[in-house]
Coordinates of C-alpha atoms and ligand atoms in Angstrom, one line a residue:
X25 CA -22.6 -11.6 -18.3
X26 CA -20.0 -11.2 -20.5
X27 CA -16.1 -11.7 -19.3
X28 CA -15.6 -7.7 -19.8
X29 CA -18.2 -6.9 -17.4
X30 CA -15.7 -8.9 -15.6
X31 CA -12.4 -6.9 -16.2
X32 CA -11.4 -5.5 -13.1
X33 CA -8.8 -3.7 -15.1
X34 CA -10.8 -1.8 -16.8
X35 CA -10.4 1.9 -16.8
X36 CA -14.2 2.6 -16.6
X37 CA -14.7 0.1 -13.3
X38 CA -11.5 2.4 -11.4
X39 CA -14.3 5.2 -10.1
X40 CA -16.6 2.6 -8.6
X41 CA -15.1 -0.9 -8.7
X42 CA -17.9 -2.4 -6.2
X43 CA -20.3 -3.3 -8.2
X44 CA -17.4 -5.5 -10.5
X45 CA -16.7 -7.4 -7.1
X46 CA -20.0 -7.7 -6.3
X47 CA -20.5 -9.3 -9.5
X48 CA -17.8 -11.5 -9.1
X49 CA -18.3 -12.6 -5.7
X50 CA -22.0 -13.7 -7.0
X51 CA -21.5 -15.4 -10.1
X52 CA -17.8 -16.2 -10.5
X53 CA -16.3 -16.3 -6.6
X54 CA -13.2 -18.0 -8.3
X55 CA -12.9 -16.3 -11.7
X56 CA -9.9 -17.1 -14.0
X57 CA -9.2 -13.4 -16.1
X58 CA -8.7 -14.4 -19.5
X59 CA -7.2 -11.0 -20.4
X60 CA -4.4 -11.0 -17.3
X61 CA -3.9 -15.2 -17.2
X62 CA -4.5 -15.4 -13.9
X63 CA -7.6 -16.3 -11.2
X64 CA -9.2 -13.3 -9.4
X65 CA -10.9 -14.4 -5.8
X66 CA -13.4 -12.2 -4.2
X67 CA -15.1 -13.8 -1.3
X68 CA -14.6 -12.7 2.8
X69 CA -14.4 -16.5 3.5
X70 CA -12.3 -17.7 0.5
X71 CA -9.9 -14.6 1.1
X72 CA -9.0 -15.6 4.3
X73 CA -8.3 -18.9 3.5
X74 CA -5.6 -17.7 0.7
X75 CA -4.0 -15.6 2.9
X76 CA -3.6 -18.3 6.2
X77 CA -3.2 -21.0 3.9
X78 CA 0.2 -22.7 3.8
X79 CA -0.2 -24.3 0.4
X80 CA -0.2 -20.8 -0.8
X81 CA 3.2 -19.1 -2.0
X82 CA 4.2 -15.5 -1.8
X83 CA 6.8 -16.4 -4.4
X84 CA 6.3 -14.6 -7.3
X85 CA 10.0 -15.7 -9.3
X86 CA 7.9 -17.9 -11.8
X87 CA 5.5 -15.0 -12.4
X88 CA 9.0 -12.7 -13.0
X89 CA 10.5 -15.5 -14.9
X90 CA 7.6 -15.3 -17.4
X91 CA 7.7 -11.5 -17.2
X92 CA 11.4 -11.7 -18.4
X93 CA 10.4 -14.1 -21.5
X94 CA 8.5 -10.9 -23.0
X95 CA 11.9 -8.0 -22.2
X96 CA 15.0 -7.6 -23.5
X97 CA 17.7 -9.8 -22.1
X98 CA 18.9 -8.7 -18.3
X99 CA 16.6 -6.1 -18.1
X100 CA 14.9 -6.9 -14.8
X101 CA 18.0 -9.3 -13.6
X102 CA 18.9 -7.0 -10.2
X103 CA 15.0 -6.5 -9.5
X104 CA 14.7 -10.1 -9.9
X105 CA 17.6 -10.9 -7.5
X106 CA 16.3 -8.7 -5.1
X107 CA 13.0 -10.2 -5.0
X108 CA 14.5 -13.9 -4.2
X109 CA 15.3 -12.0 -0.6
X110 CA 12.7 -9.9 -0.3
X111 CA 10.3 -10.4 2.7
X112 CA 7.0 -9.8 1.0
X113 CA 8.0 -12.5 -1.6
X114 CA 9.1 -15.0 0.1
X115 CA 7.8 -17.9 2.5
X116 CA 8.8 -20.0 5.5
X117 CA 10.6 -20.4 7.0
X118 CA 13.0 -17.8 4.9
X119 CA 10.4 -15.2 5.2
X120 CA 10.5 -15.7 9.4
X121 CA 13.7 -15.0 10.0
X122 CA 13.4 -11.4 8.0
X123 CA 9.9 -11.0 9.8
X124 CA 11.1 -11.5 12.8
X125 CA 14.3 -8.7 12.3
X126 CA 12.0 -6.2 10.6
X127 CA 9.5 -6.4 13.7
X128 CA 11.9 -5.4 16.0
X129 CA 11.9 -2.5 14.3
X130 CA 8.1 -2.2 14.1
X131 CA 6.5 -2.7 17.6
X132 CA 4.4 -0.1 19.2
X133 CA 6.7 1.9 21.5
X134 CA 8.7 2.6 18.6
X135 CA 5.8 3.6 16.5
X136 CA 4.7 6.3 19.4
X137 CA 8.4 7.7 19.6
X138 CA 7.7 8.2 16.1
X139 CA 4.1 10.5 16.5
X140 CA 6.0 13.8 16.7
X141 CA 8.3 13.4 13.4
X142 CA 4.5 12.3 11.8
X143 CA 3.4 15.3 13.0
X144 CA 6.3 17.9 12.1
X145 CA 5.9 16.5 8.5
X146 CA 2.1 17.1 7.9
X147 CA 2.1 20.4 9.7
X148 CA 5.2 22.0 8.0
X149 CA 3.6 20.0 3.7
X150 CA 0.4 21.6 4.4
X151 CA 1.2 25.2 6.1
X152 CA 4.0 25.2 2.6
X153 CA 0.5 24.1 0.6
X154 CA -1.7 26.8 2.0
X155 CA 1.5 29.7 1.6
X156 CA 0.7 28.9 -2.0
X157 CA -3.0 29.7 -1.7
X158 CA -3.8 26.1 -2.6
X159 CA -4.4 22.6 -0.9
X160 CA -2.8 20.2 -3.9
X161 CA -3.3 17.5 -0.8
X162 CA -2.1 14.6 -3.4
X163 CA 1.4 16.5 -3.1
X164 CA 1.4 16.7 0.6
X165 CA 0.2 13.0 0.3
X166 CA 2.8 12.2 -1.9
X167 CA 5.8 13.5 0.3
X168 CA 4.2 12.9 3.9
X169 CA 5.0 9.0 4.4
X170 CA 7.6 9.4 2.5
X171 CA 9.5 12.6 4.4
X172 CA 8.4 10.9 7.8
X173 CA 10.4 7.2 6.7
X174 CA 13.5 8.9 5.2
X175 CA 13.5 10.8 8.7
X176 CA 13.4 7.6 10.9
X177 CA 16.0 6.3 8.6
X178 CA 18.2 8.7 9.5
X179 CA 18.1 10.0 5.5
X180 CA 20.4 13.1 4.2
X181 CA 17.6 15.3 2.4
X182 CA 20.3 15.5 -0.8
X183 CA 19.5 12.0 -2.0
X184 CA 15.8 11.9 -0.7
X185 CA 13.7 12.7 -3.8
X186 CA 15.5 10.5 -6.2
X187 CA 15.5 7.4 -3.4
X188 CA 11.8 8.4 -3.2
X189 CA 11.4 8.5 -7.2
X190 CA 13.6 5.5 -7.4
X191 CA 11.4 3.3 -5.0
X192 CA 8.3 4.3 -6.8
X193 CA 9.8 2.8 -9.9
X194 CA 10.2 0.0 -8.3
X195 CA 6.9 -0.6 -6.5
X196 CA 5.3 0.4 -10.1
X197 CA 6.6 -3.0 -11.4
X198 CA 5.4 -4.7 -8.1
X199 CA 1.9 -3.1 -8.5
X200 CA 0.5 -5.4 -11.3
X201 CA 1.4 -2.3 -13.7
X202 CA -1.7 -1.9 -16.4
X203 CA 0.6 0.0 -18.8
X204 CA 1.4 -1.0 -22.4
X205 CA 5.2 0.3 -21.6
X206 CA 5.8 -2.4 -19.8
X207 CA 9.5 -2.8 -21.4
X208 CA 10.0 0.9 -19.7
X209 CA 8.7 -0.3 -16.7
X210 CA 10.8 -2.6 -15.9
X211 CA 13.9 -1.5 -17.2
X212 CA 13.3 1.7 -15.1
X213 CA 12.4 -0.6 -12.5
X214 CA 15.6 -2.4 -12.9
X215 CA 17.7 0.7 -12.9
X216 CA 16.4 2.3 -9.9
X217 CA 16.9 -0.9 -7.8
X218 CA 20.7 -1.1 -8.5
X219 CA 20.9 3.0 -7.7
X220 CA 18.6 2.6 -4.6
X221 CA 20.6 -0.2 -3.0
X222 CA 24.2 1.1 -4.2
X223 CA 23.2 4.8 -1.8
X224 CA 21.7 2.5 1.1
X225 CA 25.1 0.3 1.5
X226 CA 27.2 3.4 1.5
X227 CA 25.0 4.4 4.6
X228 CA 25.4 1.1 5.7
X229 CA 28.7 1.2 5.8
X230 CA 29.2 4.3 7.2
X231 CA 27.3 3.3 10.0
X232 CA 29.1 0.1 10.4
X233 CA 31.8 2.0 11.4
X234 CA 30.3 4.6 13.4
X235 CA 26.8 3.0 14.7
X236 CA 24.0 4.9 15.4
X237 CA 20.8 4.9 16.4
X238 CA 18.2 5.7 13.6
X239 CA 16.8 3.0 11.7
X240 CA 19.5 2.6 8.9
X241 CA 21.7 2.5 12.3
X242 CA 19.7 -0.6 13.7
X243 CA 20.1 -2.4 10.2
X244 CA 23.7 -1.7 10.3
X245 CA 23.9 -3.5 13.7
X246 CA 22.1 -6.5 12.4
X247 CA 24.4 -6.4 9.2
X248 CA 27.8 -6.1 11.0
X249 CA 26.6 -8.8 13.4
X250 CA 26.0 -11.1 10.1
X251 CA 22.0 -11.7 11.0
X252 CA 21.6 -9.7 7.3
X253 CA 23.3 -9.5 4.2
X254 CA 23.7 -6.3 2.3
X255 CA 21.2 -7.3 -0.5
X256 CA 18.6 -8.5 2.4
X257 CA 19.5 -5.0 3.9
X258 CA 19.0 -2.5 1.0
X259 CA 16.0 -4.3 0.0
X260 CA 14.8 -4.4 3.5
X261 CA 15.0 -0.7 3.3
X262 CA 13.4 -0.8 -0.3
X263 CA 10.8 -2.6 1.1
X264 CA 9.7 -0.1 4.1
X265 CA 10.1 2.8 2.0
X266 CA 7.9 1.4 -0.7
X267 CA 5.4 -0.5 0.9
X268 CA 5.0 2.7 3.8
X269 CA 4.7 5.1 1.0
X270 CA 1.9 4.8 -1.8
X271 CA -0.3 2.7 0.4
X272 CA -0.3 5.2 3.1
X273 CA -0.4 8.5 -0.1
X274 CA -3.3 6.7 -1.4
X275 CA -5.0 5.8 1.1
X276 CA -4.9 9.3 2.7
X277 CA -6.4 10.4 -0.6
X278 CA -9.0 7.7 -0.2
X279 CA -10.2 8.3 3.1
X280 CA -10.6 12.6 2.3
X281 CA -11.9 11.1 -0.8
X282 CA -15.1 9.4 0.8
X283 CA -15.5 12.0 4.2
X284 CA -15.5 15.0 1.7
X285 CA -18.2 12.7 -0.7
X286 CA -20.2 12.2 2.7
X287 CA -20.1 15.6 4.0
X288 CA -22.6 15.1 6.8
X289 CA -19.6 12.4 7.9
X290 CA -16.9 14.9 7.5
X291 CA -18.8 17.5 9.9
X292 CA -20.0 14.7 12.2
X293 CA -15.8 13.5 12.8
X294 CA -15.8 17.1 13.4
X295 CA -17.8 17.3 16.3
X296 CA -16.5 13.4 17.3
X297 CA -12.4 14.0 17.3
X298 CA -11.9 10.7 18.9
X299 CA -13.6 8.5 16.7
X300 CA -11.1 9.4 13.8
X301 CA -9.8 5.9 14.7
X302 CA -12.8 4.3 13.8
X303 CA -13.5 6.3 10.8
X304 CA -9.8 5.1 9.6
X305 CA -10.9 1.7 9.9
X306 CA -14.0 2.4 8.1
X307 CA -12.3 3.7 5.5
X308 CA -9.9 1.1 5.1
X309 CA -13.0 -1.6 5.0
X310 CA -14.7 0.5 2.3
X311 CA -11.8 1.8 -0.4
X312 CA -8.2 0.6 0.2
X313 CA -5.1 1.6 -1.0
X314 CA -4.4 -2.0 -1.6
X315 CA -7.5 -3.6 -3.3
X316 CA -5.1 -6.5 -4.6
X317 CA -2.2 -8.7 -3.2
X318 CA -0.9 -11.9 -5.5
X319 CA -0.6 -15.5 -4.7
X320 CA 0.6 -18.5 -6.4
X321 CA -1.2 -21.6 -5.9
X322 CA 1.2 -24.8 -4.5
X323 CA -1.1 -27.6 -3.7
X324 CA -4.4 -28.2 -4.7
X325 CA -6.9 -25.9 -2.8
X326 CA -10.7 -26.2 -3.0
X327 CA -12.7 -22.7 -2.1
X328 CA -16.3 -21.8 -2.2
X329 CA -16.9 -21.6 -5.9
X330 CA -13.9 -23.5 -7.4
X331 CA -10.7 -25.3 -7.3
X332 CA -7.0 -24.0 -7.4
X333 CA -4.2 -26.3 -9.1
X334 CA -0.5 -25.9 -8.5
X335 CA 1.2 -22.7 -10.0
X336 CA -2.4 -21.1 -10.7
X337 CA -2.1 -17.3 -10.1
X338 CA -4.3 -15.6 -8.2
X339 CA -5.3 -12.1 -7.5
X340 CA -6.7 -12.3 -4.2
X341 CA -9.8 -9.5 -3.4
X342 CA -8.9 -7.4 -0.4
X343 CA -11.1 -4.9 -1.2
X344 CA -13.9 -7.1 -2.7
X345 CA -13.9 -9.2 0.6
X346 CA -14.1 -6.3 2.5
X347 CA -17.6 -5.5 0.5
X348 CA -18.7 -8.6 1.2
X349 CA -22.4 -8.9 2.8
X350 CA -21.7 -11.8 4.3
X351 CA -18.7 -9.9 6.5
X352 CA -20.3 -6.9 7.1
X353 CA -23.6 -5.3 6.8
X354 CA -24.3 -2.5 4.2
X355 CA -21.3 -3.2 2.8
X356 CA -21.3 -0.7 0.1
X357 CA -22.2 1.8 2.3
X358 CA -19.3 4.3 3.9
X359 CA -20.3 4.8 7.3
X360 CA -17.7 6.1 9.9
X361 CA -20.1 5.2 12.8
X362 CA -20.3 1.3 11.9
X363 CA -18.0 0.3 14.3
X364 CA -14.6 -1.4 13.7
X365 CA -15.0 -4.7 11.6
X366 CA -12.0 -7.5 11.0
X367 CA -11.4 -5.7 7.6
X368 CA -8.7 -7.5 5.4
X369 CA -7.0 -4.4 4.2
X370 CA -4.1 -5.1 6.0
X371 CA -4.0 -8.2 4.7
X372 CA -3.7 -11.9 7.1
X373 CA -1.6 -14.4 8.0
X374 CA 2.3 -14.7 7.5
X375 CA 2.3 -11.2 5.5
X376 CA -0.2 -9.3 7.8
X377 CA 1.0 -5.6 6.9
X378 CA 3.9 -5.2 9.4
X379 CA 3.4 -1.5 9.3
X380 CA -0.4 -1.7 10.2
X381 CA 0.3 0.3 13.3
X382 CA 2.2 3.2 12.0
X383 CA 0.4 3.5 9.1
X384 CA -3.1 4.0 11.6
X385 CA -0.9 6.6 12.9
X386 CA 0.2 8.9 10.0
X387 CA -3.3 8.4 9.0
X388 CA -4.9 9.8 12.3
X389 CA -1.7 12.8 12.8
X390 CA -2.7 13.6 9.2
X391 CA -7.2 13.4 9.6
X392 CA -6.8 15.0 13.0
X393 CA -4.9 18.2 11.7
X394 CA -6.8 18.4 8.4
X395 CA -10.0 18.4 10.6
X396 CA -8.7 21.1 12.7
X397 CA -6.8 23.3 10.3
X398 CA -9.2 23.1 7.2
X399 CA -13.0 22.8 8.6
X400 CA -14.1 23.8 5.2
X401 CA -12.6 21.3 3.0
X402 CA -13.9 20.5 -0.1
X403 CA -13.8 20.0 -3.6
X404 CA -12.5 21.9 -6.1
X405 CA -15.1 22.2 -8.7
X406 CA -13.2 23.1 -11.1
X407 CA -10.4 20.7 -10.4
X408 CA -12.0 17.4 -9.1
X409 CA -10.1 14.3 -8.1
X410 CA -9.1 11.9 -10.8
X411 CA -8.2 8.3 -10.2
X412 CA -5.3 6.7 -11.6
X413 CA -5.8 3.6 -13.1
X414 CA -2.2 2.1 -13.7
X415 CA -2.3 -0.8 -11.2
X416 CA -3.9 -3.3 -10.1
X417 CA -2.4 -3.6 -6.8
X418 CA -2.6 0.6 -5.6
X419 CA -5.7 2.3 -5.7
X420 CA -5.5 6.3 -5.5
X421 CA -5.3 9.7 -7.4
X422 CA -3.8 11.3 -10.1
X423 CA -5.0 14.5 -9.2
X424 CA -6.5 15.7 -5.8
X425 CA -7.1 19.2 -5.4
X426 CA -8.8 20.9 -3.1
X427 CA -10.6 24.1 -1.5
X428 CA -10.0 24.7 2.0
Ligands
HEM516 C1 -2.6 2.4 4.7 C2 -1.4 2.0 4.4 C3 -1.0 0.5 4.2 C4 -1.7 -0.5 3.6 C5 -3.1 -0.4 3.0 C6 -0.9 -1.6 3.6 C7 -1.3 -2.9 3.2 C8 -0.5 -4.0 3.2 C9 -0.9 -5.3 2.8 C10 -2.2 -5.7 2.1 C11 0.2 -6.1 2.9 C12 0.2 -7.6 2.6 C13 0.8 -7.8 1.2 C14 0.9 -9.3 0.8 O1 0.6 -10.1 1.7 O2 1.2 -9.6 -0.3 C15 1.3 -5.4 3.5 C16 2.5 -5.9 3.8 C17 3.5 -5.1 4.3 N1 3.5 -3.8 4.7 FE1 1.9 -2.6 4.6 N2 0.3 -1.3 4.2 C18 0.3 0.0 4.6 C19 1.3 0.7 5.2 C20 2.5 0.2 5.5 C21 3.5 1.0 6.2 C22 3.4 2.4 6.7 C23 4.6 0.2 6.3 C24 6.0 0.4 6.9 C25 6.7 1.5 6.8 C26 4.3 -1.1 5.7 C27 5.1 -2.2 5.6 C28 4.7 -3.4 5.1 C29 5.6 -4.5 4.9 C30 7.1 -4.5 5.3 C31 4.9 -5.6 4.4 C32 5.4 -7.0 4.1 C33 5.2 -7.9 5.3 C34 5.6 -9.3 5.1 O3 5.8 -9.7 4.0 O4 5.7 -10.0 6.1 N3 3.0 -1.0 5.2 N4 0.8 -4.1 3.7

């Protein structure tokens, strides 16, 4: 085996990257990428213990630090600051005290109040698709998380897209970008954090002095009372936007993705409504939107297949663990019916996705309706999906037409 039958960055291995991980997880469960400079890990087992382990950082500053070496002076310095309070990169007991504020925000009553604003989104971006005769369902993906987070935070439409185009510029740096214009990256990157968090503390503000009670309101509160600062807060609200939105767009586009390749499965959730829950599991098991997460390495670890020193990078295998045999049966095999599995696309430990729940949500609003309101969905023959293969971290679609 050669190390490029190894390159999980590979354009060619973005259509069907299973048989990469299954590869890897064989022959190489710890495999350093000599292209990328860091490890990838692939097992079920070994991926748990990365996630849960405490000699395992989040912190990714030395990795940015690096980054910064190969750009133009300054040009990721506000990005960078950002990270240093940034939930998703940071650790205990730092990362607790932000965890602990953001799940108030998060729990399940909150997520139910929400259902209705899911469902006013999807109905009204696919009833505009289908008045233009078409079902581009990669633009209603595109807007749906999106529209339903700016609504919860209480949002002005005027300044929605370019938040919304802002926060993708920033998550594409985030994502492990695969893109030779990396300068442009990050200097867009850089930019749109600085205009993102300037519009959020003028909200903040506002509602400092006149509280209210959407989500921007509820930050506000835990700002004036001093439990945030304003860069914890606008990045806070950074953070939501960006990791609710492209996961949940792609991994929308996923789950139609495999149902419309498995049509007898698409009729079958047809006839079975209620099991659209477990067919959203299933299809978070089999092709995440998240096949990637990164770790740095603080104290020796030893894993099945290898050792980790100190400062290694790692890219740990979401999706590959989920493909794993020794997890799951038939692993390479979609099946809706399976029966719910303790899939890792949601990640463990500390980081566990805090918006697990709503995302299950906007997933089901949005399979429930599609299975209602378009029983003949299928592909566009002419037009078929075509996977973007930019990141390491996001897995999706450039393109998803469809017929309906
Ligand atoms: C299908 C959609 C989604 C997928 C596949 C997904 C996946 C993940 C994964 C794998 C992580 C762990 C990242 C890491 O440890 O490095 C994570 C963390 C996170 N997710 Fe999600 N996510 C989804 C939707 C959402 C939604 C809708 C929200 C909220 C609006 C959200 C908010 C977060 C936050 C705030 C974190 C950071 C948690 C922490 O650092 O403690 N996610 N997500």
């Amino acid at each position: 085996m050669t190390s490029n039958s190894m390159t999980v960055t590979d354009p060619a291995h973005f259509d069907n990257p299973f048989p990469v991980y299954k590869t890897l997880r064989e022959q190489a469960p710890v495999y350093f990428e000599p292209t990328m400079g860091f490890h990838i890990v692939t097992g079920y087992q070994n991926v748990k213990k990365l996630l849960t382990h405490s000699g395992v950082s989040s912190n990714r500053q030395a990795m940015l630090q690096e980054l910064e070496g190969k750009l133009k002076p300054g040009s990721i310095e506000t990005y960078m600051e950002n990270a240093k309070v940034s939930m998703i990169q940071l650790d205990p007991p730092e990362h607790t005290r932000l965890r602990a504020l953001a799940s108030s925000f998060f729990h399940k009553g909150t997520v139910q109040e929400w259902v209705p604003v899911m469902e006013a989104n999807f109905h009204r971006l696919i009833k505009n698709e289908k008045q233009k005769g078409r079902l581009n369902l990669g633009n209603v993906a595109r807007h749906y998380p999106a529209d339903v987070i700016c609504d919860i935070f209480g949002m002005p439409h005027y300044c929605r897209e370019s938040y919304i185009k802002n926060a993708g510029k920033v998550a594409k740096l985030f994502g492990a970008p695969i893109d030779n214009e990396l300068q442009t990256v990050a200097s867009e990157a850089n930019q749109a954090s600085i205009d993102n968090a300037r519009l959020i503390a003028g909200f903040i503000e506002e509602r400092v002095d006149k509280p209210c009670n959407d989500l921007l309101g509820h930050m506000a509160k835990s700002y004036g009372d001093g439990e945030l600062t304003m860069r914890e807060t606008t990045t806070l609200c950074g953070l939501l936007l960006t990791a609710g939105h492209i996961t949940t767009t792609e991994l929308l586009c996923n789950g139609v993705y495999q149902l419309l390749s498995h049509p007898e499965q698409w009729v079958w959730l047809q006839k079975n409504p209620e099991r659209v829950p477990d067919a959203i599991e299933e299809i978070m098991r089999f092709d995440t939107s998240v096949p990637f997460t990164i770790r740095v390495i603080k104290e020796k670890i030893s894993l099945d297949g290898g050792d980790l020193e100190p400062g290694d990078v790692v890219a740990v295998g979401l999706s590959a663990a989920n493909h794993d045999p020794e997890f799951c049966e038939r692993p390479d095999e979609f099946d809706i019916t399976r029966g719910r599995t303790r899939h890792l696309a949601f990640a463990a430990g500390p980081h566990v996705c805090l918006g697990a729940l709503m995302a299950r949500e906007e997933l089901r609003v949005a399979l429930d309706h599609l299975l209602k309101s378009c029983p003949d969905l299928r592909f566009d023959p002419d037009n078929l999906p075509q996977r973007r293969c930019d990141s390491l971290m996001f897995r999706g679609f450039k393109t998803f037409h469809l017929q309906y």
